[in-house]
Amino acid sequence: MTASSAPDTTAAAGQISYKDTLNLLQTPFSMRANAKQREPEIQAFWAEQRLYERLSQQNPGESFTLHDGPPYANGALHVGHALNKILKDIINKTALLQGKRARFVPGWDCHGLPIELKVLQGLSSAERGELTPLSLRQKAHAYALEQVEGQKAGFRRWGIWADWDQPYLTLQKSYEAAQIGVFGAMVLAGHIYRGLKPVHWSPSSRTALAEAELEYPDGHTSPSVYAAFPVVELPEALASALAGAGLPPERATAEGGLAVAIWTTTPWTLPANLAVSVNGRLDYAICAVAARGEAPAPAVSHLVVAAELRESLETSLGLTLTPLLSVKGTALEGSLYRHPLLERTSPVVLGGDYITTEAGTGLVHTAPGHGVDDFNTGRKYNLPVLCPVDEAGTLTAEAGPFAGTNVLKDANPAVLAALEATGLLLRQERYEHRYPYDWRTKKPTIFRATEQWFASVEGFRQAALEAIAAVEWLPASGRNRIEAMVSERGDWCISRQRTWGVPIPVFYHRETGEVLLNQVTLSHIQALIAEHGGDVWWQRDEAGLLPEAYAAEASQWRKGTDTMDVWFDSGSSWAGVLGGIAGSESRAPELHYPADLYLEGSDQHRGWFQSSLLTSVAVNGQAPYRRVLTHGFTLDEKGRKMSKSLGNVVDPAVLVEGGKNEKQDPAYGADVLRLWVSSVDYSADVPLGPGIVKQLADVYRKVRNTARYLLGNLHDFVPERDAVAVAELPLLDRWMLQRTAALIDAVSGDFERFEFYRFFQALQNFCVVDLSNVYLDIAKDRLYVSGADDFRRRSCQTVLSLVVERLAGLIAPVLCHMAEDIWQNLPYAVPERSVFERGWPTAPASWRQPELEPPMERIAALRALVNRQLENCRSGGQLGASLEAQVQLELGEGDAARATADALDWLAATAHPQVDNLADWLLVSALQQGGPVLEPVLAEASEAGITVRIAKAQGEKCERCWHYATDIGQHAAHPSLCGRCVQVLT
Ligand SMILES: [Zn+2]
């Protein structure tokens, strides 16, 4: 750093300590951040000044709404949280500095299974047994609040500004009521319906299960069954192709003719079979079948199997499969087959890429009531959702002869026996695979279609796509992602068989099952929830929940037990927080709907961006946001996911506050974490690890030391008294202001485009190159050696004060603590108590003099050439400090030399030769242009017509300024000083 090479580091040797006559650095702004102590002090100052509250509510500009996507209220904060919340804070602080009313209401997603499970896991089995839905809800409520407080403390420590005392929580009464309002509006608009959908079902506990409640124990085996389903009708094209291959259609579709081969590990689902699915892109072989060895011949003459599996199936089925014809899966679509066990025919349909050749036959037995892929394929073909299995896993009358058997007991053997009797069973064996079990009963689960509530996306898909087109997506690829997802998605299943959530406020008729859900019941329940919270649904019986109009018939109705998908919770925040629905108010007058910006990870095109869009479009016909910005995910330095097992997790709490061993894990402070966020191109995934943290800490120190140097040289500067008008400043100073103006322009644009990594690069470049390497390097002599009140020092201080105030403003959105620390350590009075009250930095027109840049670039190139020669001399031991040297310069022919000559003429024409002086700029004691060659030359170099020679400077070293001068010894009182220093002292 500049300061360390200044002459103040060595005491003067003479009787008088000339060191004391220099203008040395004075500032309480410390070199070390001491962030662990200092950052909380600064945050306390902000709180005491009510800075965020005042600026966000009283700023003169327009309101700005960045609406917070709620993190899930569970677990410790990780660096993903840091990336997300700090990006938001950088944007909000910039808006506040720009005079906007940027109110930020932080949120938490508080309902849902993970919290419910956490609570359950914390209970003994006896306690679990006594649990009622209401007591579970109370425990989950308390748990969520505790988690919110923990995460909140972390966010605050990072310097995030927000309404921390009034966050939005999806468990709040007002929020829940607004959510019921969204649901109600969708019901009344006809977007909500009840239908069947397969879910994980545990026959042993007679309940639906979520993914998190499943276990996959080792060693599960299922009966693996290959079966032939006889084809009874062929599409015309396929029929004629087959005829051409020697199999006339009437033979193919006759008894004992052609069949499709399927494979299943759940024979009990065969009574629910409604289709066979193929992959349209796979090749299928139609083969003649012959028995091999002693195996009995099957009851069909030809089989359809995936071409790729033909050979392996020959082995596993013990058959010879001679290919007759190969067709794409699409050619099979529209064939009809006869159910092997029941009196019905069903179609061959096109499934999706879930149909592979990894196992089975490449043709998939499809039972829409018993599988998710099956269900989705069934929807495309309007197949019914047949589910002939009751809550206990017992097959119903719809299963025909198998009624009364149980899926966990005798259903499989019964189906297998029946299949064997038909001759259509090709093979059976035990098969070991991953299979989901109920985590409580340790018994196998099944897929079973149950009644669920859906939002019919079909009803407003077109409006949703139009709303997407009206939003600005950053990066633009986000639009394609969400557009594809919304155009392809099925209806949204919004009901969950859980306790910890917002109730679906519906009543069912005890006898007929009829649904009661209308304007009157909806607004009554909404009012109850607004007053008492969602618990009221469990606290009261039907008589206490039904509106007046239904009081008399309360005994006929049964309240529903489903809760809403948590994505419906968070997807209603535009209503619950921004007041985007009639009858609800926004949380603060500064918040508006639609929001200016949503900003989350790029996975939220599938999640919150989409659920918010769907609800908002369904209710209001528009998106809840104007712009959507996305960020990537955090990886380690090698591009791997962070995980405990890899040991590559960066804990933001340790990064900020230090680890147990502070030598190994020092407390870098929140600003270094924030600087990391600003440094990454977050449009892709971003890396973080110890090496990166060290580099960031270096950059942080550079900025800090630069600021300290500026502040330290201003201790006796009073702007009103000492400042020099911009027009009267030397060239070097005006160039520095021009560079500062260019920085302000660049950084303003970077923040406008949310390209903070460009700010990060520009800031480093400004501090290291423009300030430290050039301006401050040259300024040392002006600042230290001049008389305190000399023009050459005051003019420099003028620049330092103008620069440091703007530097503080420019870094304030990112390095907010350091910026405030700088402001609090300005050694002169300013009207604003905080850097954030100053507003976003601007540069007056008088600073903008781009014509100063080309000659300065020439001279910088010359400095670099000279410095390289000086360095050669130093490393050869011929020179110490550069002030021991004099330089001879010769400019020959060529563009570079001519341009350098022009630059030197420009410099020579200055009105301030005591500052704009090439020898001073080169940090040498003397400079000679042309003339006789210096003797002895210590180093010489020629580049592009420019020759530089280095020689020892003449005269002796001045004890005070360390320049070599020939006028030393001429003053009796100061025999060891140069004339210039003598003048300063007298
Ligand atoms: Zn001197």
Short mmCIF file of C-alpha atoms in Angstrom, two decimals, residues 233-242 278-284 286 304 325-336 348-350:
data_model
loop_
_atom_site.label_atom_id
_atom_site.label_comp_id
_atom_site.label_asym_id
_atom_site.label_seq_id
_atom_site.Cartn_x
_atom_site.Cartn_y
_atom_site.Cartn_z
CA GLU A 233 -57.65 -54.63 -33.46
CA LEU A 234 -54.82 -52.99 -35.41
CA PRO A 235 -54.53 -49.54 -36.96
CA GLU A 236 -54.71 -49.72 -40.73
CA ALA A 237 -51.09 -48.81 -41.48
CA LEU A 238 -49.76 -51.35 -39.03
CA ALA A 239 -52.16 -53.98 -40.30
CA SER A 240 -50.97 -53.65 -43.89
CA ALA A 241 -47.30 -53.55 -42.86
CA LEU A 242 -47.87 -56.77 -40.93
CA VAL A 278 -45.28 -47.39 -25.45
CA ASN A 279 -42.54 -44.82 -26.06
CA GLY A 280 -43.19 -43.30 -29.48
CA ARG A 281 -39.48 -42.90 -30.13
CA LEU A 282 -38.43 -46.48 -29.36
CA ASP A 283 -38.23 -49.27 -31.93
CA TYR A 284 -40.49 -52.26 -31.37
CA ILE A 286 -43.08 -57.86 -33.83
CA VAL A 304 -44.59 -57.17 -29.57
CA LEU A 325 -41.28 -56.44 -38.54
CA SER A 326 -39.75 -53.45 -36.73
CA VAL A 327 -41.85 -50.33 -36.10
CA LYS A 328 -41.62 -47.13 -34.09
CA GLY A 329 -43.77 -46.93 -30.97
CA THR A 330 -45.98 -44.36 -32.70
CA ALA A 331 -47.09 -47.05 -35.17
CA LEU A 332 -48.55 -49.11 -32.32
CA GLU A 333 -50.76 -46.31 -31.02
CA GLY A 334 -54.44 -47.07 -31.53
CA SER A 335 -54.13 -50.85 -31.40
CA LEU A 336 -56.69 -52.46 -29.11
CA VAL A 348 -52.21 -49.05 -26.79
CA VAL A 349 -51.22 -45.42 -26.08
CA LEU A 350 -48.13 -43.26 -26.22
#
